[in-house]
Amino acid sequence: MDAEFMLQPQACMWCFVLFLCVPEPQIYHKKQKPAWLDSFLRTDFLGACLIHEGRKSELNVYCINCDAGMCESCVSADAHSNHKKLQIYKHVHKDVVLLADMQKHIDCSQIQPYRCNGKKVLAVNPLPHSGRELNSGEMCKVCHRIIFKPSIYTYCSISCKVAAVSTNLTSSDPPYLAPKKPKKKPPPKPSVNKTQSPPKRVNKRKGVPSRAPFF
């Protein structure tokens, strides 16, 4: 037998057939996460911009189109004028984002919101532990931090919900990540013009009555 032929790797046809027959697991469409989400969760917004210096050099904006954290000076450039962006705020020294902004991109249900300057925000990653030890029914299912309304919320941060979704991507059961479609408003009812009743006929006197003169 030729030596060159013996040196070539031999493939097992049985394993190859099995590989073709086993379908890849399909991710349930409501659990499909945006391509930029993992990078967003890993971004350190505490650092300073490597390009700009000064008061506005803190990385407090995430550009979704560029998939990167930026400072206010970066965002003010014309290149990012039409890009989708997320403003990052600080709450107990942790990164938070407005609930109204984040729910445009992912399903934020079951994530506990917090109050920051009168607005509802979501923690990007778990906030520090606080308070007394609670039973398991009052804690985040992923990181076991306190949940203030366990009957409504299940996760304390965005990253916790993403971790929960990633454990079972093929199931049709919640939690979901795909953003909820806005409810369509019912079409306005056509205005019905009520038939106007004919105006009432008023019998007007021809003149003011006067008495006959005396002769």
GROMACS .gro file of N, CA and C in nm, residues 7-163:
model
  471
    7LEU      N    1  -0.073   0.781   0.534
    7LEU     CA    2  -0.058   0.895   0.623
    7LEU      C    3  -0.181   0.985   0.626
    8GLN      N    4  -0.271   0.972   0.530
    8GLN     CA    5  -0.389   1.056   0.528
    8GLN      C    6  -0.485   1.017   0.639
    9PRO      N    7  -0.543   1.115   0.711
    9PRO     CA    8  -0.637   1.081   0.820
    9PRO      C    9  -0.762   1.016   0.765
   10GLN      N   10  -0.804   0.913   0.833
   10GLN     CA   11  -0.921   0.839   0.791
   10GLN      C   12  -1.041   0.881   0.877
   11ALA      N   13  -1.154   0.918   0.813
   11ALA     CA   14  -1.275   0.962   0.883
   11ALA      C   15  -1.369   0.844   0.900
   12CYS      N   16  -1.431   0.836   1.016
   12CYS     CA   17  -1.530   0.732   1.042
   12CYS      C   18  -1.662   0.772   0.978
   13MET      N   19  -1.708   0.696   0.881
   13MET     CA   20  -1.830   0.731   0.810
   13MET      C   21  -1.951   0.722   0.903
   14TRP      N   22  -1.949   0.635   1.003
   14TRP     CA   23  -2.062   0.620   1.093
   14TRP      C   24  -2.078   0.746   1.181
   15CYS      N   25  -1.965   0.796   1.235
   15CYS     CA   26  -1.971   0.918   1.314
   15CYS      C   27  -2.014   1.036   1.227
   16PHE      N   28  -1.969   1.037   1.102
   16PHE     CA   29  -2.006   1.146   1.013
   16PHE      C   30  -2.155   1.146   0.985
   17VAL      N   31  -2.212   1.028   0.969
   17VAL     CA   32  -2.356   1.018   0.944
   17VAL      C   33  -2.433   1.063   1.067
   18LEU      N   34  -2.389   1.021   1.187
   18LEU     CA   35  -2.458   1.063   1.310
   18LEU      C   36  -2.450   1.215   1.328
   19PHE      N   37  -2.335   1.272   1.291
   19PHE     CA   38  -2.319   1.417   1.307
   19PHE      C   39  -2.417   1.492   1.217
   20LEU      N   40  -2.441   1.437   1.099
   20LEU     CA   41  -2.534   1.503   1.008
   20LEU      C   42  -2.678   1.486   1.052
   21CYS      N   43  -2.707   1.377   1.122
   21CYS     CA   44  -2.845   1.347   1.160
   21CYS      C   45  -2.888   1.423   1.285
   22VAL      N   46  -2.793   1.461   1.370
   22VAL     CA   47  -2.829   1.529   1.495
   22VAL      C   48  -2.847   1.678   1.467
   23PRO      N   49  -2.968   1.730   1.479
   23PRO     CA   50  -2.987   1.871   1.450
   23PRO      C   51  -2.932   1.958   1.562
   24GLU      N   52  -2.886   2.077   1.526
   24GLU     CA   53  -2.838   2.170   1.627
   24GLU      C   54  -2.957   2.225   1.705
   25PRO      N   55  -2.941   2.247   1.835
   25PRO     CA   56  -3.053   2.300   1.913
   25PRO      C   57  -3.094   2.438   1.865
   26GLN      N   58  -3.222   2.457   1.846
   26GLN     CA   59  -3.274   2.584   1.800
   26GLN      C   60  -3.309   2.671   1.920
   27ILE      N   61  -3.259   2.793   1.920
   27ILE     CA   62  -3.289   2.887   2.027
   27ILE      C   63  -3.430   2.940   2.008
   28TYR      N   64  -3.509   2.931   2.112
   28TYR     CA   65  -3.645   2.984   2.105
   28TYR      C   66  -3.638   3.133   2.076
   29HIS      N   67  -3.719   3.178   1.979
   29HIS     CA   68  -3.701   3.313   1.927
   29HIS      C   69  -3.720   3.421   2.033
   30LYS      N   70  -3.804   3.397   2.134
   30LYS     CA   71  -3.824   3.498   2.237
   30LYS      C   72  -3.706   3.506   2.333
   31LYS      N   73  -3.613   3.411   2.325
   31LYS     CA   74  -3.495   3.412   2.412
   31LYS      C   75  -3.370   3.458   2.339
   32GLN      N   76  -3.385   3.497   2.214
   32GLN     CA   77  -3.271   3.545   2.138
   32GLN      C   78  -3.226   3.680   2.192
   33LYS      N   79  -3.103   3.688   2.235
   33LYS     CA   80  -3.053   3.814   2.293
   33LYS      C   81  -2.979   3.893   2.186
   34PRO      N   82  -2.978   4.024   2.199
   34PRO     CA   83  -2.905   4.108   2.102
   34PRO      C   84  -2.756   4.075   2.103
   35ALA      N   85  -2.693   4.092   1.989
   35ALA     CA   86  -2.550   4.058   1.977
   35ALA      C   87  -2.463   4.145   2.065
   36TRP      N   88  -2.508   4.266   2.097
   36TRP     CA   89  -2.426   4.359   2.175
   36TRP      C   90  -2.444   4.343   2.326
   37LEU      N   91  -2.540   4.262   2.370
   37LEU     CA   92  -2.578   4.260   2.511
   37LEU      C   93  -2.465   4.209   2.601
   38ASP      N   94  -2.397   4.103   2.561
   38ASP     CA   95  -2.287   4.049   2.643
   38ASP      C   96  -2.176   4.151   2.661
   39SER      N   97  -2.142   4.221   2.554
   39SER     CA   98  -2.038   4.324   2.563
   39SER      C   99  -2.083   4.438   2.653
   40PHE      N  100  -2.209   4.472   2.647
   40PHE     CA  101  -2.263   4.579   2.732
   40PHE      C  102  -2.251   4.542   2.880
   41LEU      N  103  -2.281   4.417   2.914
   41LEU     CA  104  -2.274   4.374   3.053
   41LEU      C  105  -2.130   4.367   3.104
   42ARG      N  106  -2.034   4.349   3.015
   42ARG     CA  107  -1.894   4.338   3.057
   42ARG      C  108  -1.822   4.474   3.059
   43THR      N  109  -1.884   4.576   3.006
   43THR     CA  110  -1.817   4.706   2.995
   43THR      C  111  -1.799   4.769   3.133
   44ASP      N  112  -1.680   4.820   3.158
   44ASP     CA  113  -1.650   4.891   3.283
   44ASP      C  114  -1.671   5.039   3.259
   45PHE      N  115  -1.783   5.091   3.309
   45PHE     CA  116  -1.817   5.231   3.288
   45PHE      C  117  -1.753   5.323   3.393
   46LEU      N  118  -1.674   5.267   3.482
   46LEU     CA  119  -1.606   5.349   3.583
   46LEU      C  120  -1.479   5.412   3.528
   47GLY      N  121  -1.427   5.355   3.421
   47GLY     CA  122  -1.300   5.402   3.370
   47GLY      C  123  -1.313   5.531   3.291
   48ALA      N  124  -1.199   5.586   3.254
   48ALA     CA  125  -1.193   5.709   3.176
   48ALA      C  126  -1.168   5.676   3.030
   49CYS      N  127  -1.211   5.766   2.945
   49CYS     CA  128  -1.193   5.750   2.800
   49CYS      C  129  -1.044   5.755   2.767
   50LEU      N  130  -0.999   5.669   2.676
   50LEU     CA  131  -0.859   5.665   2.636
   50LEU      C  132  -0.825   5.773   2.534
   51ILE      N  133  -0.929   5.838   2.479
   51ILE     CA  134  -0.904   5.938   2.375
   51ILE      C  135  -0.914   6.079   2.430
   52HIS      N  136  -1.019   6.103   2.510
   52HIS     CA  137  -1.045   6.238   2.559
   52HIS      C  138  -1.006   6.250   2.707
   53GLU      N  139  -0.979   6.373   2.747
   53GLU     CA  140  -0.945   6.403   2.885
   53GLU      C  141  -1.036   6.515   2.936
   54GLY      N  142  -1.045   6.525   3.068
   54GLY     CA  143  -1.124   6.632   3.125
   54GLY      C  144  -1.245   6.579   3.200
   55ARG      N  145  -1.337   6.671   3.231
   55ARG     CA  146  -1.453   6.637   3.313
   55ARG      C  147  -1.548   6.542   3.242
   56LYS      N  148  -1.554   6.550   3.110
   56LYS     CA  149  -1.649   6.469   3.033
   56LYS      C  150  -1.584   6.344   2.975
   57SER      N  151  -1.479   6.297   3.038
   57SER     CA  152  -1.408   6.180   2.983
   57SER      C  153  -1.453   6.049   3.046
   58GLU      N  154  -1.549   6.053   3.138
   58GLU     CA  155  -1.596   5.929   3.200
   58GLU      C  156  -1.683   5.851   3.102
   59LEU      N  157  -1.664   5.722   3.099
   59LEU     CA  158  -1.743   5.637   3.010
   59LEU      C  159  -1.881   5.618   3.072
   60ASN      N  160  -1.977   5.694   3.026
   60ASN     CA  161  -2.113   5.687   3.081
   60ASN      C  162  -2.219   5.673   2.974
   61VAL      N  163  -2.176   5.635   2.853
   61VAL     CA  164  -2.269   5.612   2.742
   61VAL      C  165  -2.226   5.485   2.671
   62TYR      N  166  -2.326   5.404   2.632
   62TYR     CA  167  -2.296   5.283   2.554
   62TYR      C  168  -2.358   5.300   2.416
   63CYS      N  169  -2.274   5.297   2.315
   63CYS     CA  170  -2.321   5.307   2.176
   63CYS      C  171  -2.351   5.166   2.126
   64ILE      N  172  -2.477   5.140   2.097
   64ILE     CA  173  -2.518   5.006   2.053
   64ILE      C  174  -2.463   4.976   1.914
   65ASN      N  175  -2.465   5.072   1.826
   65ASN     CA  176  -2.416   5.049   1.690
   65ASN      C  177  -2.267   5.019   1.688
   66CYS      N  178  -2.190   5.089   1.773
   66CYS     CA  179  -2.045   5.066   1.778
   66CYS      C  180  -2.007   4.956   1.876
   67ASP      N  181  -2.103   4.913   1.959
   67ASP     CA  182  -2.080   4.807   2.056
   67ASP      C  183  -1.963   4.841   2.148
   68ALA      N  184  -1.969   4.962   2.206
   68ALA     CA  185  -1.857   5.006   2.291
   68ALA      C  186  -1.905   5.117   2.384
   69GLY      N  187  -1.837   5.127   2.501
   69GLY     CA  188  -1.862   5.236   2.593
   69GLY      C  189  -1.790   5.362   2.548
   70MET      N  190  -1.854   5.477   2.572
   70MET     CA  191  -1.800   5.603   2.525
   70MET      C  192  -1.824   5.712   2.628
   71CYS      N  193  -1.751   5.823   2.610
   71CYS     CA  194  -1.772   5.940   2.694
   71CYS      C  195  -1.859   6.040   2.618
   72GLU      N  196  -1.894   6.148   2.685
   72GLU     CA  197  -1.980   6.247   2.623
   72GLU      C  198  -1.911   6.315   2.504
   73SER      N  199  -1.781   6.331   2.511
   73SER     CA  200  -1.708   6.390   2.399
   73SER      C  201  -1.711   6.299   2.276
   74CYS      N  202  -1.703   6.169   2.299
   74CYS     CA  203  -1.712   6.074   2.186
   74CYS      C  204  -1.850   6.080   2.122
   75VAL      N  205  -1.953   6.083   2.205
   75VAL     CA  206  -2.090   6.080   2.155
   75VAL      C  207  -2.124   6.205   2.078
   76SER      N  208  -2.064   6.319   2.117
   76SER     CA  209  -2.095   6.444   2.049
   76SER      C  210  -2.041   6.450   1.907
   77ALA      N  211  -1.957   6.356   1.869
   77ALA     CA  212  -1.904   6.353   1.733
   77ALA      C  213  -2.015   6.319   1.634
   78ASP      N  214  -2.001   6.369   1.512
   78ASP     CA  215  -2.104   6.348   1.410
   78ASP      C  216  -2.119   6.201   1.373
   79ALA      N  217  -2.013   6.122   1.393
   79ALA     CA  218  -2.019   5.982   1.354
   79ALA      C  219  -2.122   5.903   1.434
   80HIS      N  220  -2.159   5.952   1.552
   80HIS     CA  221  -2.253   5.879   1.638
   80HIS      C  222  -2.389   5.948   1.647
   81SER      N  223  -2.412   6.046   1.564
   81SER     CA  224  -2.535   6.127   1.578
   81SER      C  225  -2.661   6.044   1.557
   82ASN      N  226  -2.657   5.946   1.468
   82ASN     CA  227  -2.774   5.865   1.438
   82ASN      C  228  -2.768   5.726   1.500
   83HIS      N  229  -2.675   5.704   1.592
   83HIS     CA  230  -2.661   5.572   1.653
   83HIS      C  231  -2.754   5.557   1.774
   84LYS      N  232  -2.785   5.432   1.805
   84LYS     CA  233  -2.865   5.403   1.924
   84LYS      C  234  -2.772   5.400   2.045
   85LYS      N  235  -2.812   5.468   2.151
   85LYS     CA  236  -2.724   5.481   2.267
   85LYS      C  237  -2.802   5.458   2.396
   86LEU      N  238  -2.730   5.415   2.499
   86LEU     CA  239  -2.785   5.397   2.633
   86LEU      C  240  -2.706   5.483   2.730
   87GLN      N  241  -2.776   5.568   2.803
   87GLN     CA  242  -2.711   5.652   2.904
   87GLN      C  243  -2.694   5.573   3.033
   88ILE      N  244  -2.575   5.576   3.090
   88ILE     CA  245  -2.545   5.502   3.211
   88ILE      C  246  -2.543   5.598   3.329
   89TYR      N  247  -2.607   5.558   3.438
   89TYR     CA  248  -2.611   5.638   3.561
   89TYR      C  249  -2.549   5.558   3.675
   90LYS      N  250  -2.529   5.623   3.788
   90LYS     CA  251  -2.474   5.558   3.906
   90LYS      C  252  -2.579   5.551   4.015
   91HIS      N  253  -2.591   5.433   4.076
   91HIS     CA  254  -2.683   5.411   4.189
   91HIS      C  255  -2.610   5.321   4.287
   92VAL      N  256  -2.586   5.372   4.408
   92VAL     CA  257  -2.503   5.305   4.509
   92VAL      C  258  -2.372   5.253   4.448
   93HIS      N  259  -2.309   5.342   4.371
   93HIS     CA  260  -2.178   5.315   4.310
   93HIS      C  261  -2.182   5.202   4.209
   94LYS      N  262  -2.299   5.173   4.153
   94LYS     CA  263  -2.311   5.070   4.051
   94LYS      C  264  -2.378   5.127   3.927
   95ASP      N  265  -2.356   5.062   3.813
   95ASP     CA  266  -2.410   5.110   3.686
   95ASP      C  267  -2.558   5.072   3.675
   96VAL      N  268  -2.638   5.171   3.637
   96VAL     CA  269  -2.780   5.149   3.614
   96VAL      C  270  -2.819   5.218   3.483
   97VAL      N  271  -2.929   5.175   3.427
   97VAL     CA  272  -2.979   5.230   3.302
   97VAL      C  273  -3.129   5.252   3.317
   98LEU      N  274  -3.182   5.352   3.249
   98LEU     CA  275  -3.324   5.381   3.260
   98LEU      C  276  -3.408   5.264   3.208
   99LEU      N  277  -3.510   5.229   3.284
   99LEU     CA  278  -3.600   5.122   3.242
   99LEU      C  279  -3.666   5.155   3.110
  100ALA      N  280  -3.706   5.281   3.093
  100ALA     CA  281  -3.774   5.322   2.970
  100ALA      C  282  -3.683   5.306   2.848
  101ASP      N  283  -3.552   5.322   2.865
  101ASP     CA  284  -3.459   5.306   2.753
  101ASP      C  285  -3.429   5.159   2.725
  102MET      N  286  -3.409   5.080   2.831
  102MET     CA  287  -3.367   4.942   2.813
  102MET      C  288  -3.478   4.855   2.758
  103GLN      N  289  -3.602   4.883   2.794
  103GLN     CA  290  -3.711   4.797   2.748
  103GLN      C  291  -3.739   4.812   2.599
  104LYS      N  292  -3.674   4.907   2.534
  104LYS     CA  293  -3.685   4.917   2.388
  104LYS      C  294  -3.603   4.808   2.319
  105HIS      N  295  -3.508   4.748   2.392
  105HIS     CA  296  -3.414   4.654   2.332
  105HIS      C  297  -3.429   4.512   2.384
  106ILE      N  298  -3.472   4.495   2.510
  106ILE     CA  299  -3.492   4.361   2.564
  106ILE      C  300  -3.620   4.359   2.648
  107ASP      N  301  -3.666   4.240   2.677
  107ASP     CA  302  -3.781   4.222   2.766
  107ASP      C  303  -3.733   4.241   2.910
  108CYS      N  304  -3.778   4.347   2.974
  108CYS     CA  305  -3.732   4.379   3.110
  108CYS      C  306  -3.827   4.330   3.218
  109SER      N  307  -3.926   4.252   3.182
  109SER     CA  308  -4.017   4.201   3.283
  109SER      C  309  -3.942   4.107   3.377
  110GLN      N  310  -3.985   4.100   3.501
  110GLN     CA  311  -3.927   4.018   3.608
  110GLN      C  312  -3.796   4.074   3.664
  111ILE      N  313  -3.749   4.188   3.611
  111ILE     CA  314  -3.628   4.251   3.665
  111ILE      C  315  -3.672   4.362   3.761
  112GLN      N  316  -3.621   4.357   3.882
  112GLN     CA  317  -3.661   4.456   3.982
  112GLN      C  318  -3.605   4.594   3.949
  113PRO      N  319  -3.691   4.696   3.937
  113PRO     CA  320  -3.641   4.831   3.915
  113PRO      C  321  -3.609   4.901   4.046
  114TYR      N  322  -3.527   5.004   4.038
  114TYR     CA  323  -3.493   5.086   4.153
  114TYR      C  324  -3.526   5.231   4.119
  115ARG      N  325  -3.531   5.315   4.221
  115ARG     CA  326  -3.559   5.457   4.203
  115ARG      C  327  -3.427   5.534   4.209
  116CYS      N  328  -3.403   5.615   4.107
  116CYS     CA  329  -3.284   5.698   4.102
  116CYS      C  330  -3.324   5.835   4.047
  117ASN      N  331  -3.318   5.936   4.134
  117ASN     CA  332  -3.359   6.072   4.096
  117ASN      C  333  -3.502   6.075   4.041
  118GLY      N  334  -3.588   5.996   4.105
  118GLY     CA  335  -3.729   5.997   4.067
  118GLY      C  336  -3.764   5.914   3.946
  119LYS      N  337  -3.665   5.845   3.886
  119LYS     CA  338  -3.692   5.763   3.767
  119LYS      C  339  -3.661   5.617   3.796
  120LYS      N  340  -3.732   5.529   3.726
  120LYS     CA  341  -3.710   5.385   3.741
  120LYS      C  342  -3.587   5.344   3.660
  121VAL      N  343  -3.496   5.275   3.728
  121VAL     CA  344  -3.374   5.228   3.662
  121VAL      C  345  -3.356   5.079   3.688
  122LEU      N  346  -3.275   5.016   3.604
  122LEU     CA  347  -3.240   4.875   3.620
  122LEU      C  348  -3.090   4.865   3.644
  123ALA      N  349  -3.052   4.777   3.736
  123ALA     CA  350  -2.910   4.754   3.762
  123ALA      C  351  -2.851   4.669   3.649
  124VAL      N  352  -2.739   4.712   3.595
  124VAL     CA  353  -2.674   4.635   3.490
  124VAL      C  354  -2.623   4.503   3.547
  125ASN      N  355  -2.558   4.511   3.662
  125ASN     CA  356  -2.510   4.393   3.734
  125ASN      C  357  -2.561   4.400   3.878
  126PRO      N  358  -2.556   4.293   3.955
  126PRO     CA  359  -2.613   4.294   4.090
  126PRO      C  360  -2.557   4.405   4.177
  127LEU      N  361  -2.646   4.467   4.253
  127LEU     CA  362  -2.606   4.568   4.349
  127LEU      C  363  -2.547   4.502   4.473
  128PRO      N  364  -2.478   4.576   4.559
  128PRO     CA  365  -2.421   4.515   4.681
  128PRO      C  366  -2.530   4.457   4.771
  129HIS      N  367  -2.492   4.354   4.847
  129HIS     CA  368  -2.585   4.295   4.942
  129HIS      C  369  -2.625   4.399   5.046
  130SER      N  370  -2.749   4.394   5.089
  130SER     CA  371  -2.795   4.485   5.195
  130SER      C  372  -2.910   4.421   5.269
  131GLY      N  373  -2.925   4.457   5.396
  131GLY     CA  374  -3.039   4.407   5.474
  131GLY      C  375  -3.011   4.273   5.537
  132ARG      N  376  -3.115   4.222   5.599
  132ARG     CA  377  -3.103   4.096   5.672
  132ARG      C  378  -3.115   3.977   5.577
  133GLU      N  379  -3.083   3.861   5.628
  133GLU     CA  380  -3.098   3.739   5.549
  133GLU      C  381  -3.247   3.704   5.536
  134LEU      N  382  -3.288   3.671   5.417
  134LEU     CA  383  -3.427   3.639   5.390
  134LEU      C  384  -3.438   3.496   5.342
  135ASN      N  385  -3.563   3.449   5.335
  135ASN     CA  386  -3.582   3.315   5.282
  135ASN      C  387  -3.565   3.317   5.131
  136SER      N  388  -3.556   3.200   5.074
  136SER     CA  389  -3.524   3.189   4.932
  136SER      C  390  -3.631   3.250   4.843
  137GLY      N  391  -3.754   3.260   4.891
  137GLY     CA  392  -3.861   3.315   4.811
  137GLY      C  393  -3.852   3.464   4.794
  138GLU      N  394  -3.767   3.531   4.871
  138GLU     CA  395  -3.754   3.677   4.864
  138GLU      C  396  -3.618   3.718   4.808
  139MET      N  397  -3.552   3.628   4.738
  139MET     CA  398  -3.419   3.657   4.685
  139MET      C  399  -3.415   3.632   4.535
  140CYS      N  400  -3.319   3.698   4.470
  140CYS     CA  401  -3.296   3.678   4.328
  140CYS      C  402  -3.262   3.531   4.302
  141LYS      N  403  -3.319   3.475   4.197
  141LYS     CA  404  -3.300   3.334   4.169
  141LYS      C  405  -3.159   3.301   4.122
  142VAL      N  406  -3.082   3.402   4.085
  142VAL     CA  407  -2.948   3.378   4.033
  142VAL      C  408  -2.840   3.412   4.135
  143CYS      N  409  -2.843   3.535   4.189
  143CYS     CA  410  -2.735   3.579   4.279
  143CYS      C  411  -2.779   3.583   4.425
  144HIS      N  412  -2.907   3.557   4.453
  144HIS     CA  413  -2.960   3.549   4.590
  144HIS      C  414  -2.954   3.683   4.665
  145ARG      N  415  -2.961   3.793   4.591
  145ARG     CA  416  -2.975   3.922   4.656
  145ARG      C  417  -3.122   3.951   4.682
  146ILE      N  418  -3.149   4.051   4.764
  146ILE     CA  419  -3.285   4.076   4.810
  146ILE      C  420  -3.373   4.126   4.697
  147ILE      N  421  -3.492   4.069   4.688
  147ILE     CA  422  -3.596   4.116   4.598
  147ILE      C  423  -3.708   4.174   4.684
  148PHE      N  424  -3.742   4.299   4.661
  148PHE     CA  425  -3.838   4.366   4.748
  148PHE      C  426  -3.983   4.325   4.719
  149LYS      N  427  -4.012   4.288   4.596
  149LYS     CA  428  -4.146   4.242   4.560
  149LYS      C  429  -4.134   4.109   4.487
  150PRO      N  430  -4.111   4.000   4.560
  150PRO     CA  431  -4.091   3.870   4.493
  150PRO      C  432  -4.213   3.819   4.420
  151SER      N  433  -4.331   3.872   4.451
  151SER     CA  434  -4.451   3.830   4.379
  151SER      C  435  -4.454   3.886   4.237
  152ILE      N  436  -4.372   3.990   4.211
  152ILE     CA  437  -4.370   4.053   4.079
  152ILE      C  438  -4.236   4.030   4.010
  153TYR      N  439  -4.127   4.043   4.085
  153TYR     CA  440  -3.993   4.039   4.026
  153TYR      C  441  -3.919   3.913   4.069
  154THR      N  442  -3.830   3.867   3.981
  154THR     CA  443  -3.755   3.745   4.004
  154THR      C  444  -3.605   3.768   4.004
  155TYR      N  445  -3.560   3.871   3.932
  155TYR     CA  446  -3.417   3.896   3.917
  155TYR      C  447  -3.385   4.039   3.962
  156CYS      N  448  -3.266   4.058   4.017
  156CYS     CA  449  -3.227   4.188   4.070
  156CYS      C  450  -3.154   4.273   3.968
  157SER      N  451  -3.113   4.217   3.855
  157SER     CA  452  -3.035   4.293   3.758
  157SER      C  453  -3.054   4.234   3.619
  158ILE      N  454  -3.006   4.309   3.520
  158ILE     CA  455  -3.015   4.262   3.381
  158ILE      C  456  -2.930   4.137   3.362
  159SER      N  457  -2.809   4.139   3.417
  159SER     CA  458  -2.719   4.024   3.398
  159SER      C  459  -2.775   3.897   3.459
  160CYS      N  460  -2.849   3.909   3.570
  160CYS     CA  461  -2.907   3.790   3.631
  160CYS      C  462  -3.014   3.728   3.542
  161LYS      N  463  -3.095   3.812   3.479
  161LYS     CA  464  -3.196   3.757   3.389
  161LYS      C  465  -3.133   3.695   3.266
  162VAL      N  466  -3.028   3.758   3.213
  162VAL     CA  467  -2.959   3.701   3.098
  162VAL      C  468  -2.900   3.565   3.133
  163ALA      N  469  -2.844   3.553   3.254
  163ALA     CA  470  -2.788   3.424   3.297
  163ALA      C  471  -2.897   3.319   3.309
   0.00000   0.00000   0.00000
